[in-house]
PDB file of C-alpha atoms and ligand atoms in Angstrom:
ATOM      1  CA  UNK A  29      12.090 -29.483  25.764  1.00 41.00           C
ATOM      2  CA  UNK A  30      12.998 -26.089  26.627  1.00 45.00           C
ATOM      3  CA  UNK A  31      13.704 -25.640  22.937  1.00 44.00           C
ATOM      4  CA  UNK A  32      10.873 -26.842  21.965  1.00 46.00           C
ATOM      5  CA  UNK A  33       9.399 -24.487  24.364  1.00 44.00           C
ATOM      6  CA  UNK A  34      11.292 -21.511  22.912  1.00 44.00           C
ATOM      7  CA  UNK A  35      10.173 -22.495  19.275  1.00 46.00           C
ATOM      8  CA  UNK A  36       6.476 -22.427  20.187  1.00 46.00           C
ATOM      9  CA  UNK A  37       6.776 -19.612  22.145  1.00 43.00           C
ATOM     10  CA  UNK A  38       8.526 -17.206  19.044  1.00 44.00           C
ATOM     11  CA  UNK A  39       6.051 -19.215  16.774  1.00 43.00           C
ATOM     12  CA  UNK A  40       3.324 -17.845  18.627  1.00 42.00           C
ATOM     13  CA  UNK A  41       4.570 -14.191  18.580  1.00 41.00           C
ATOM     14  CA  UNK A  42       5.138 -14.165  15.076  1.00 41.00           C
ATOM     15  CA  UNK A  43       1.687 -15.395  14.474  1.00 39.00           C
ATOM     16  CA  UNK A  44       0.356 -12.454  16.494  1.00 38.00           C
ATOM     17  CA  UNK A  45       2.650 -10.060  14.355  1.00 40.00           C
ATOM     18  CA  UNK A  46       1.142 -11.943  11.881  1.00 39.00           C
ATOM     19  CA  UNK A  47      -2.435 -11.133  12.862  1.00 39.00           C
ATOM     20  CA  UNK A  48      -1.476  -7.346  14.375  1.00 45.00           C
ATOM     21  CA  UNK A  49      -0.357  -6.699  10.501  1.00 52.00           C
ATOM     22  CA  UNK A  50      -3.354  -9.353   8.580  1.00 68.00           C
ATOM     23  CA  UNK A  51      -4.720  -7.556   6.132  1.00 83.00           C
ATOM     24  CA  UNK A  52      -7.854  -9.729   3.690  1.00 88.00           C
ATOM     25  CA  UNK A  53      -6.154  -7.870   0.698  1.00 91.00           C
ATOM     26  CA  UNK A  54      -3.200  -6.108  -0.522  1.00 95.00           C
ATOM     27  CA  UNK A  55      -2.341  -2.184   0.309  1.00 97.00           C
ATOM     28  CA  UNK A  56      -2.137  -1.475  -3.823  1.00 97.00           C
ATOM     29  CA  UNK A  57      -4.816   1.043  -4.901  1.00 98.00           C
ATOM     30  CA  UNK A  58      -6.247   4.602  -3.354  1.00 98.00           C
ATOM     31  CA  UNK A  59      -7.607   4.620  -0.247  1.00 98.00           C
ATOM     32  CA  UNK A  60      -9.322   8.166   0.177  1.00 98.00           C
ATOM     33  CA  UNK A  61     -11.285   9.809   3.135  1.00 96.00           C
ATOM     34  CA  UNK A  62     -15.096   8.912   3.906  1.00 91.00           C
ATOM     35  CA  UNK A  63     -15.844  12.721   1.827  1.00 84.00           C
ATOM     36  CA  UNK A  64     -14.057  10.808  -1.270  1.00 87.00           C
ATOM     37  CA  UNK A  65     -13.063  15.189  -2.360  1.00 93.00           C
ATOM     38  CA  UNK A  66      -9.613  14.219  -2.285  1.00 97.00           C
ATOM     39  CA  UNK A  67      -8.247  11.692  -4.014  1.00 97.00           C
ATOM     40  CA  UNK A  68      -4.227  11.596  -5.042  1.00 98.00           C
ATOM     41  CA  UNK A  69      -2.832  12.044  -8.763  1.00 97.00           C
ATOM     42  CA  UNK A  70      -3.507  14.925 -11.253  1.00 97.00           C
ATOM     43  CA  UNK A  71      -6.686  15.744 -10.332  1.00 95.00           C
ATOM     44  CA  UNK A  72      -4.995  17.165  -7.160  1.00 97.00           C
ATOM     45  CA  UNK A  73      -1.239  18.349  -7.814  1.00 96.00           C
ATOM     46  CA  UNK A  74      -0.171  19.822 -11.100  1.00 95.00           C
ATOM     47  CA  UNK A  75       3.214  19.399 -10.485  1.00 93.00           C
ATOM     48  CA  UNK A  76       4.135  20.526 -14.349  1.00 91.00           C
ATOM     49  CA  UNK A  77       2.274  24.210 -13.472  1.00 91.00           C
ATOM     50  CA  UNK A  78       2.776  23.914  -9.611  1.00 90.00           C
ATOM     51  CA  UNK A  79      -0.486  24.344  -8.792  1.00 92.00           C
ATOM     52  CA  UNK A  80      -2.615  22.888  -6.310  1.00 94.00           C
ATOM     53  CA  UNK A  81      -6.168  21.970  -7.991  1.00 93.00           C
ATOM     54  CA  UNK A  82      -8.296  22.987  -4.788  1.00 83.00           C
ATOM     55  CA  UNK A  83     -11.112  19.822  -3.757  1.00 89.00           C
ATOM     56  CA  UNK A  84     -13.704  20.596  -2.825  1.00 89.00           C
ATOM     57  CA  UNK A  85     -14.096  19.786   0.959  1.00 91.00           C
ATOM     58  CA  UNK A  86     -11.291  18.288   3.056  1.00 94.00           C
ATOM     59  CA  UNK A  87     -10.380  14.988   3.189  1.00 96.00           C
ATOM     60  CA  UNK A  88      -7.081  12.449   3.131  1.00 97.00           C
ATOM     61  CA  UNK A  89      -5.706  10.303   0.458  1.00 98.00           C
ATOM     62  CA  UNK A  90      -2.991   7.876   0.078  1.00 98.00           C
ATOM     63  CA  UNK A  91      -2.261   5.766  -2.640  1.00 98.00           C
ATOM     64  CA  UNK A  92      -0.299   2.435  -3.044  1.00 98.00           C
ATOM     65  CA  UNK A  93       1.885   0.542  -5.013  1.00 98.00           C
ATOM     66  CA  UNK A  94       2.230  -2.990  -4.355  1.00 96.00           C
ATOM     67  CA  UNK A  95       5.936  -2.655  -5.528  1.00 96.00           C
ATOM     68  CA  UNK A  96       6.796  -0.062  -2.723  1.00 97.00           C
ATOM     69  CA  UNK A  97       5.341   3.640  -3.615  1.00 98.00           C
ATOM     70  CA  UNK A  98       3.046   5.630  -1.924  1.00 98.00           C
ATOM     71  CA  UNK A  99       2.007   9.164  -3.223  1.00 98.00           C
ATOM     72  CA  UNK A 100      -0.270  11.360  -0.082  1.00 98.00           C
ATOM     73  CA  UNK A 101      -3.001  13.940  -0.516  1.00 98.00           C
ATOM     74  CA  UNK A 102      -4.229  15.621   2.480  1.00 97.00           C
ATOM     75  CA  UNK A 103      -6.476  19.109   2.694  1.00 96.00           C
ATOM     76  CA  UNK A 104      -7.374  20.309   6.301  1.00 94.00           C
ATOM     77  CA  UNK A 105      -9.202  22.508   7.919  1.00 91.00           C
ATOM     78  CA  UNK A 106      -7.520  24.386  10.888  1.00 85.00           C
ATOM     79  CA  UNK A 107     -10.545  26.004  13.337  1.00 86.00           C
ATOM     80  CA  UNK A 108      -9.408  28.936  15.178  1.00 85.00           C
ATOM     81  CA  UNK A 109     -11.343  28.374  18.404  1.00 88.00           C
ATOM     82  CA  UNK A 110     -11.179  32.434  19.246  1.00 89.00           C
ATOM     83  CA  UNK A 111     -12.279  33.303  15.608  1.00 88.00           C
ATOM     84  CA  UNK A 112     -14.895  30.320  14.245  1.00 86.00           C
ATOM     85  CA  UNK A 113     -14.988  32.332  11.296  1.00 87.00           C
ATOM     86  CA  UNK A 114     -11.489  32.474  10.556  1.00 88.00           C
ATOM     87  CA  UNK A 115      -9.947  28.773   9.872  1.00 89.00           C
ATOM     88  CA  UNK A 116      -7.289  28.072   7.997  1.00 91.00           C
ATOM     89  CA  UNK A 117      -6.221  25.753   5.002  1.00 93.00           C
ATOM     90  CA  UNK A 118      -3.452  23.097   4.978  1.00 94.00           C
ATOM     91  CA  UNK A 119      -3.145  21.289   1.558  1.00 96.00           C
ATOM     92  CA  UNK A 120      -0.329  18.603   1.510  1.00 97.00           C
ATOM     93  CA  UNK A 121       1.204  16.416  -1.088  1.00 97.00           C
ATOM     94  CA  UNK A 122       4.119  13.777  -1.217  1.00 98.00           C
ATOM     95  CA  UNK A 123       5.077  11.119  -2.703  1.00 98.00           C
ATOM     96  CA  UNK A 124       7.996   8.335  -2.248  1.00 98.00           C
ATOM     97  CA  UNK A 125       8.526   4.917  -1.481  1.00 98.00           C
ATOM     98  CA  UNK A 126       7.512   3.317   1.625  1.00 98.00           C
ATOM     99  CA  UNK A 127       8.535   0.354   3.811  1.00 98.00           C
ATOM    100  CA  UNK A 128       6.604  -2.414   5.713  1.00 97.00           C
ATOM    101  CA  UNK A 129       8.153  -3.654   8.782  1.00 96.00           C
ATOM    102  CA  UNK A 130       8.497  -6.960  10.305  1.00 94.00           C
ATOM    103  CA  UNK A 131       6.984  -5.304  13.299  1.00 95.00           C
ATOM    104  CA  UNK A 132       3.890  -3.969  11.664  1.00 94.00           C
ATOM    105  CA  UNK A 133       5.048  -0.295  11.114  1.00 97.00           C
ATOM    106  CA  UNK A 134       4.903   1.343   8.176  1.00 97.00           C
ATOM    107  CA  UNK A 135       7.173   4.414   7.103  1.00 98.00           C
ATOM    108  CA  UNK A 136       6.596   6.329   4.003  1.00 98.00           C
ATOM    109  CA  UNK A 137       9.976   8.060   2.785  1.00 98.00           C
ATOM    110  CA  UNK A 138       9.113  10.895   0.423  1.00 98.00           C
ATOM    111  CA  UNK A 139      11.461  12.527  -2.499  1.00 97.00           C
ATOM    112  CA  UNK A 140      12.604  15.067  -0.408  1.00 94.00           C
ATOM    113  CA  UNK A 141      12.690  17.747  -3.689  1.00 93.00           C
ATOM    114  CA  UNK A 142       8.834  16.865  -4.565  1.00 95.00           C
ATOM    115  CA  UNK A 143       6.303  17.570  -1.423  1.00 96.00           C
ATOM    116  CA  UNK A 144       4.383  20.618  -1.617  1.00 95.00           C
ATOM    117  CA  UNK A 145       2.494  22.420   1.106  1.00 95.00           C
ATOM    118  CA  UNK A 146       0.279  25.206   1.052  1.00 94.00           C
ATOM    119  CA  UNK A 147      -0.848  26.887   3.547  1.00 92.00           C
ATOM    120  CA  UNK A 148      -3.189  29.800   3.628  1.00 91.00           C
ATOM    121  CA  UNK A 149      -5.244  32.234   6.466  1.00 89.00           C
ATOM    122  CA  UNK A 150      -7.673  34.073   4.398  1.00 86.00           C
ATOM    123  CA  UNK A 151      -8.766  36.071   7.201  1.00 89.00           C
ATOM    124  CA  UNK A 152      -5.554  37.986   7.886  1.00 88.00           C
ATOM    125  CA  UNK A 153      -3.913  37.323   4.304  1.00 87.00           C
ATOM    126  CA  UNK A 154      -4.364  37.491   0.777  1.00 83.00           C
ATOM    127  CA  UNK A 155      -1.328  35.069   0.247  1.00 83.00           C
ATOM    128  CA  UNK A 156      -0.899  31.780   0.726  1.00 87.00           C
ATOM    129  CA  UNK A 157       2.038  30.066   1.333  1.00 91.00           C
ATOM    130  CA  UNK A 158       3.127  27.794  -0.948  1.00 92.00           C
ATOM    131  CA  UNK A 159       6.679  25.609   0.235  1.00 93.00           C
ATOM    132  CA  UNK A 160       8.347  22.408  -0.267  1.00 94.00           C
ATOM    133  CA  UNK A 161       7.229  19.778   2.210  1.00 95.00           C
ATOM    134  CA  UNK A 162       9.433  16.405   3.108  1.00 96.00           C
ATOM    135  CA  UNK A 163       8.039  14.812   6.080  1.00 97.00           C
ATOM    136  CA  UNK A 164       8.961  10.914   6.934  1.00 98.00           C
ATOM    137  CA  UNK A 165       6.151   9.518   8.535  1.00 98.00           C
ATOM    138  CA  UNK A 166       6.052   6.772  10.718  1.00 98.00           C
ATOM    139  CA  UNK A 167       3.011   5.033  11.213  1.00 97.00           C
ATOM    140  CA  UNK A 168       3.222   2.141  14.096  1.00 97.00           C
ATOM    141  CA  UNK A 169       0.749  -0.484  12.614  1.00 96.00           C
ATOM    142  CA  UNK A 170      -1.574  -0.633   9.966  1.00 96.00           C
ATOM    143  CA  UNK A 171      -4.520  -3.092   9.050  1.00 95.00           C
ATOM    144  CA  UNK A 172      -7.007  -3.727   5.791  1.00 97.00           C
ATOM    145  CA  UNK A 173     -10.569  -4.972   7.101  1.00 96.00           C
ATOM    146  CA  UNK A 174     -13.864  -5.423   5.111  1.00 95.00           C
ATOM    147  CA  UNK A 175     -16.477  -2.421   6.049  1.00 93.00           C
ATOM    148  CA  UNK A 176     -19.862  -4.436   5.728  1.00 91.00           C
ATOM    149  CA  UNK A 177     -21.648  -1.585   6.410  1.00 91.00           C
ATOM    150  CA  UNK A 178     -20.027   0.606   3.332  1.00 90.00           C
ATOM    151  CA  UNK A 179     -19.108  -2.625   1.536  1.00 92.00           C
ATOM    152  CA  UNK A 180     -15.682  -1.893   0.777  1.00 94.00           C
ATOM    153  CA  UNK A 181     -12.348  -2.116   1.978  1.00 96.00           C
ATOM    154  CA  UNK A 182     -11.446  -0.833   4.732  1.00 97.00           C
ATOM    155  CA  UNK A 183      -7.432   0.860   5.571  1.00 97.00           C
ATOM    156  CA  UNK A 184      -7.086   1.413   9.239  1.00 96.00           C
ATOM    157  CA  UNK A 185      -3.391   3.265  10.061  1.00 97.00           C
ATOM    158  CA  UNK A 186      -2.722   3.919  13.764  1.00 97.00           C
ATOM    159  CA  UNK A 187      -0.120   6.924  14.258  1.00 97.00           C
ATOM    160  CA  UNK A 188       3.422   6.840  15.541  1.00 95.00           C
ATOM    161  CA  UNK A 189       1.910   7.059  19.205  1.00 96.00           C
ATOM    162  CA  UNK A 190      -1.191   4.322  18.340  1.00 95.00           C
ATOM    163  CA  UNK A 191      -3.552   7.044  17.663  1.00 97.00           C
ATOM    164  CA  UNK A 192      -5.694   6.246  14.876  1.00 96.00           C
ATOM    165  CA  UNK A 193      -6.448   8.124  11.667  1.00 95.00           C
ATOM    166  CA  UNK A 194      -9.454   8.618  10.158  1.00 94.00           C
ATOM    167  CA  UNK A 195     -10.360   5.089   7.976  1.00 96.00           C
ATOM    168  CA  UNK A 196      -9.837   5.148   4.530  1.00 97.00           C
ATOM    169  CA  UNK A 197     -11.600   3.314   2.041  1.00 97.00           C
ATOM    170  CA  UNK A 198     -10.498   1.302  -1.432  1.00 97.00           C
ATOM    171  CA  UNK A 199     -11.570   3.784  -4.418  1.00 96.00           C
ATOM    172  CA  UNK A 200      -9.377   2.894  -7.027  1.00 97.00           C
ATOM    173  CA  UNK A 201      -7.274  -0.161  -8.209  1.00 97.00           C
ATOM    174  CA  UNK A 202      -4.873   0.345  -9.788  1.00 97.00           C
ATOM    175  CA  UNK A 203      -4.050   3.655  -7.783  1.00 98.00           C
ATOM    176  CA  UNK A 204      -4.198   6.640  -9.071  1.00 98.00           C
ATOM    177  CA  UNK A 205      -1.074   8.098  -8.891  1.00 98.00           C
ATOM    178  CA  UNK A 206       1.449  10.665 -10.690  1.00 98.00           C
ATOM    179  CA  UNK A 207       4.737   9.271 -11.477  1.00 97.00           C
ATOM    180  CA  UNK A 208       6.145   7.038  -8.870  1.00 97.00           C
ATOM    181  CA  UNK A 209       9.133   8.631  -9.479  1.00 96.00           C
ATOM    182  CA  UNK A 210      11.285  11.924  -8.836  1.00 95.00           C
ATOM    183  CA  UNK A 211       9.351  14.496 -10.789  1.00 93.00           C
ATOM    184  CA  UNK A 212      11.453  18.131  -9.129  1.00 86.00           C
ATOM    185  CA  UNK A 213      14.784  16.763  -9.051  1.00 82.00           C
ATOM    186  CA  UNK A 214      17.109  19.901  -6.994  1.00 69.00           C
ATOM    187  CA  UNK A 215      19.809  20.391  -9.080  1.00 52.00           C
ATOM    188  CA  UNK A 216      21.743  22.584  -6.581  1.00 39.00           C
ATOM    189  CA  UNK A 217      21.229  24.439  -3.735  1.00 38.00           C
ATOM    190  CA  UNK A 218      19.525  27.398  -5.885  1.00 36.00           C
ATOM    191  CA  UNK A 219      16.961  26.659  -7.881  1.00 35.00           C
ATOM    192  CA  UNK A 220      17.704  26.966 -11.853  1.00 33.00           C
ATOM    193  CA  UNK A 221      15.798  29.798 -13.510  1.00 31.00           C
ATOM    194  CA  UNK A 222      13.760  27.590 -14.830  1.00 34.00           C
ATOM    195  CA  UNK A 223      12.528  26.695 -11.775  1.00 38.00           C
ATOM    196  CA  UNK A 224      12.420  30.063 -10.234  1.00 36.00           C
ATOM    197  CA  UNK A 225      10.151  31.064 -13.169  1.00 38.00           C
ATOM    198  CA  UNK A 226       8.059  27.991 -12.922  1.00 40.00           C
ATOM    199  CA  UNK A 227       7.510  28.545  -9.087  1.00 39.00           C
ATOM    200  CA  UNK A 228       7.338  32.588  -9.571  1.00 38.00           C
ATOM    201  CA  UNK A 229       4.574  32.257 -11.955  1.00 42.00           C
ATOM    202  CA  UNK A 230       2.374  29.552  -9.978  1.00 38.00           C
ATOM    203  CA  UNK A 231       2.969  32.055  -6.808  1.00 37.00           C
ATOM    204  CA  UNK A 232       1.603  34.715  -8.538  1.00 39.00           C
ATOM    205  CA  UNK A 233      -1.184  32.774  -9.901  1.00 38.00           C
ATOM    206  CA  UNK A 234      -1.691  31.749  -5.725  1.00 35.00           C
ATOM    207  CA  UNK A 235      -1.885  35.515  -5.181  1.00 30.00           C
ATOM    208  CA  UNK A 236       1.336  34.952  -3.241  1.00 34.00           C
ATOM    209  CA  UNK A 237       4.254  37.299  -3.816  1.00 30.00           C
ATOM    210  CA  UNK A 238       8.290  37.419  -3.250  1.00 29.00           C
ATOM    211  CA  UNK A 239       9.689  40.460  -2.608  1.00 31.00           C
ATOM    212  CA  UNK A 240      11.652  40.782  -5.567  1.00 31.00           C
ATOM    213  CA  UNK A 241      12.632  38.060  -8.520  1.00 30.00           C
ATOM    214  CA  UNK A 242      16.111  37.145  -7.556  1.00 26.00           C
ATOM    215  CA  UNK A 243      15.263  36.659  -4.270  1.00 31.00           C
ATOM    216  CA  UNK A 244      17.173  33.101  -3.128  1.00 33.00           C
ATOM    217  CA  UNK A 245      13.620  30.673  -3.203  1.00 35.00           C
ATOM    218  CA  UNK A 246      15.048  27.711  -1.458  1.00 36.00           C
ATOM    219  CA  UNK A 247      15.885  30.344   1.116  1.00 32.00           C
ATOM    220  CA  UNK A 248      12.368  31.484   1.266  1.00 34.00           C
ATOM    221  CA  UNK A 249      10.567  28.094   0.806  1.00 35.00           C
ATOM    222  CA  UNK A 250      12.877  27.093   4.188  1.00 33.00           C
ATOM    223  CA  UNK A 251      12.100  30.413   6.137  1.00 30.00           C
ATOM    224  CA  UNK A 252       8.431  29.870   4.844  1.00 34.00           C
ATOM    225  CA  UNK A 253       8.372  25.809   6.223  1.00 32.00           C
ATOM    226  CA  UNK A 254       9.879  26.458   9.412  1.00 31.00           C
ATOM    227  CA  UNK A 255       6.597  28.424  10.478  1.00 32.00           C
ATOM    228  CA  UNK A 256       4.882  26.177  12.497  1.00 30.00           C
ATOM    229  CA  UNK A 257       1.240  26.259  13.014  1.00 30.00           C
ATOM    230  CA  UNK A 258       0.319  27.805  16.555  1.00 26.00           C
ATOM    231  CA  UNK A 259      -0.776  25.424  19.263  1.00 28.00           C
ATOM    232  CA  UNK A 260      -4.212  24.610  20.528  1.00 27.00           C
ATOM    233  CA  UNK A 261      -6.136  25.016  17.452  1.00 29.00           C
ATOM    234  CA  UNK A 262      -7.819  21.754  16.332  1.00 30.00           C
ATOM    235  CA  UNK A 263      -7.214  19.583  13.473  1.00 32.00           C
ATOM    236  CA  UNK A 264      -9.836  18.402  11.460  1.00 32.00           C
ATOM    237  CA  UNK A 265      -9.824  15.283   9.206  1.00 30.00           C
ATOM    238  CA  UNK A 266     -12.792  14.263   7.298  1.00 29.00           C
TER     239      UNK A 266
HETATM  240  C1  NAG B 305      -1.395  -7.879   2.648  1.00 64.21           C
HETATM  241  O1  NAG B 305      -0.666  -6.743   2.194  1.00 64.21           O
HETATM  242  C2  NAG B 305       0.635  -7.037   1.737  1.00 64.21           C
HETATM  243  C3  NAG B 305       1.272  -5.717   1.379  1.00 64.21           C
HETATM  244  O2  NAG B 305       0.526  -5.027   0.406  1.00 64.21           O
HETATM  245  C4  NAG B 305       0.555  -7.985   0.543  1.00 64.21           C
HETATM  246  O3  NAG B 305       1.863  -8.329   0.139  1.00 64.21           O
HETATM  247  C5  NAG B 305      -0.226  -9.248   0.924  1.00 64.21           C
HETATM  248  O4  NAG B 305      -0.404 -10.045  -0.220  1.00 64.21           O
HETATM  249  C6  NAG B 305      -1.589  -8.855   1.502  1.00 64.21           C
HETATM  250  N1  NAG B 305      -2.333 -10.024   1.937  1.00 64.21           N
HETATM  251  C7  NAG B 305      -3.434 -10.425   1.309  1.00 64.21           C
HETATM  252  C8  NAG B 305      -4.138 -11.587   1.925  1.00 64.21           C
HETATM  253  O5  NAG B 305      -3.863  -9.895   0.287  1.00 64.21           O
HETATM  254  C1  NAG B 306      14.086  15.462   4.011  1.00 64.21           C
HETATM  255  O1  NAG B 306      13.837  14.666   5.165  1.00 64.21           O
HETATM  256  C2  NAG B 306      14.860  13.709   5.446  1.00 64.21           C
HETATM  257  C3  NAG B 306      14.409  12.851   6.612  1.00 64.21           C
HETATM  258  O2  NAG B 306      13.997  13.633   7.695  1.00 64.21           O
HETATM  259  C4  NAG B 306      16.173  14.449   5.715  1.00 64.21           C
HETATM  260  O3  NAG B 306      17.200  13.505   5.944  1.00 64.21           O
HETATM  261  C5  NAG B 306      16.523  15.317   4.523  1.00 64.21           C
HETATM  262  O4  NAG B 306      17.679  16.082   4.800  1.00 64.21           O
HETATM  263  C6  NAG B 306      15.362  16.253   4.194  1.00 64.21           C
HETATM  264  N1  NAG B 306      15.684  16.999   2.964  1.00 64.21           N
HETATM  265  C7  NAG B 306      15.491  18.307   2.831  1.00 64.21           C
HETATM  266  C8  NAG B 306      15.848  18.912   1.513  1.00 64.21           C
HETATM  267  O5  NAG B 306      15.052  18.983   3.742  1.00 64.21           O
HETATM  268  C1  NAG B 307       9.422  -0.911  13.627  1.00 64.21           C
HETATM  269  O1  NAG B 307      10.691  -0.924  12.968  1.00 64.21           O
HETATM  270  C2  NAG B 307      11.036   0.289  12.299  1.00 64.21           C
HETATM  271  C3  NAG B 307      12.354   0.056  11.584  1.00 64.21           C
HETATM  272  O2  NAG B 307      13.321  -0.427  12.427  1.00 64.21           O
HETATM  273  C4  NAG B 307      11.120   1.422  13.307  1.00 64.21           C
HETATM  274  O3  NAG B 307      11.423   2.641  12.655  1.00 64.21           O
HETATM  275  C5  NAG B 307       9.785   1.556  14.034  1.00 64.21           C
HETATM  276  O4  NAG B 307       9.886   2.545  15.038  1.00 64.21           O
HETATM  277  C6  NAG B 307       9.373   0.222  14.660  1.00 64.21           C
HETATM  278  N1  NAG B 307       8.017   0.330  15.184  1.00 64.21           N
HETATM  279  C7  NAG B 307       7.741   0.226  16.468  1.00 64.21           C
HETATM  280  C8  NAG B 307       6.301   0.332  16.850  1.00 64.21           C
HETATM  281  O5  NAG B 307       8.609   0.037  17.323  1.00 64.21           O
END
């Protein structure tokens, strides 16, 4: 009896696991942003010129294999509450493989040689910074529902903490994605010539500048990531 008790009670917590996680179709495809500017794949990162191909408002997108990749897209705006007229620029991209949890989370592991961020503060700088980015993200649940009122579906994903994001809507199945694979393998700890020339040239073209050509880049790109983005300013997803 007790058993029995035990099996209904585990029965009913999985169903509710079940139900936290249901989703009324699979994650494969891109889910972008209600502004549909930024959508993931070429149209956004130019990983072969390192470039970033600027949307044209900000907005979120992640895209989804149903065998286990995800590639990100994400352009924000940063207001600077003492200067309105002074906000910043955050474009990220990644891409990686991600896992689905018995418990309903959902952590995307990126190719830690392939994220890019730039980030750039017209107001006080002609540069923008332009660094490697490999950030693990864990999100704690996530769930697909059917928007009636936009007629499409509908990707909820709640934060590490339960916050949730913005909702994100089907655009595009299949996604549309760059290679699901590694596309900047690091060879070493210095970056070949190659490289150096490939990311000197696409700096320039950013109106960024090193201080002189054999400067140590993965030094630089390190220094540069470490800056963290000063506190109280507001974060704007659309
Ligand atoms: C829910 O999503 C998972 C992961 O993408 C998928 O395996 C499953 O088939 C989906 N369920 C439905 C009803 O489509
Ligand atoms: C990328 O992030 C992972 C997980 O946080 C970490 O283990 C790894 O060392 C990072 N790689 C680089 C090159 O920073
Ligand atoms: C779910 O499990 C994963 C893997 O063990 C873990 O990283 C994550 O924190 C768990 N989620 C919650 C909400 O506890």
């Amino acid at each position: 009896m007790r058993t029995d008790l035990t099996a209904a009670l585990l029965f009913f917590a999985s169903s509710i696991r079940t139900a936290v996680a249901g989703n009324v179709t699979a994650l494969g495809g891109t889910w972008t942003s209600k502004s549909d500017t930024v959508v993931t794949g070429p149209d956004f990162y130019d990983p072969v010129g390192e470039r970033f191909l600027e949307p044209r408002l900000p907005g979120t997108s992640f895209s989804f294999t149903n065998d286990g990749y995800f590639e990100e897209a994400i352009y924000t705006v940063v207001g600077n509450p003492t200067k309105p007229e002074c906000p910043t620029a955050l474009i990220i991209w990644q891409h990686g493989t991600y896992t689905l949890y018995d418990n309903g989370s959902m952590v995307l592991f990126p190719y830690e040689s392939d994220g890019r961020k730039l980030w750039s503060d017209p107001c006080n700088s002609k540069t923008s910074i332009y660094t490697r980015y490999n950030q693990t993200e864990l999100y704690r649940s996530w769930e697909i529902v059917l928007d009636d009122y936009r007629g499409q579906y509908r990707l909820n994903l709640f934060k590490f903490d339960g916050a949730p994001m913005n909702p994100l809507y089907l655009t595009y199945n299949p996604p549309q994605m760059l290679p699901t694979t590694t596309i900047n393998p690091i060879q070493s700890a210095t970056p070949t010539s190659t490289t150096a020339a490939k990311i000197k040239r696409s700096l320039m073209g950013l109106q960024a500048s090193l201080p002189d050509a054999t400067t140590n880049l993965d030094f630089w790109w390190y220094t540069a990531a470490g800056m963290t983005l000063v506190g109280g300013v507001g974060w704007y997803f659309v």
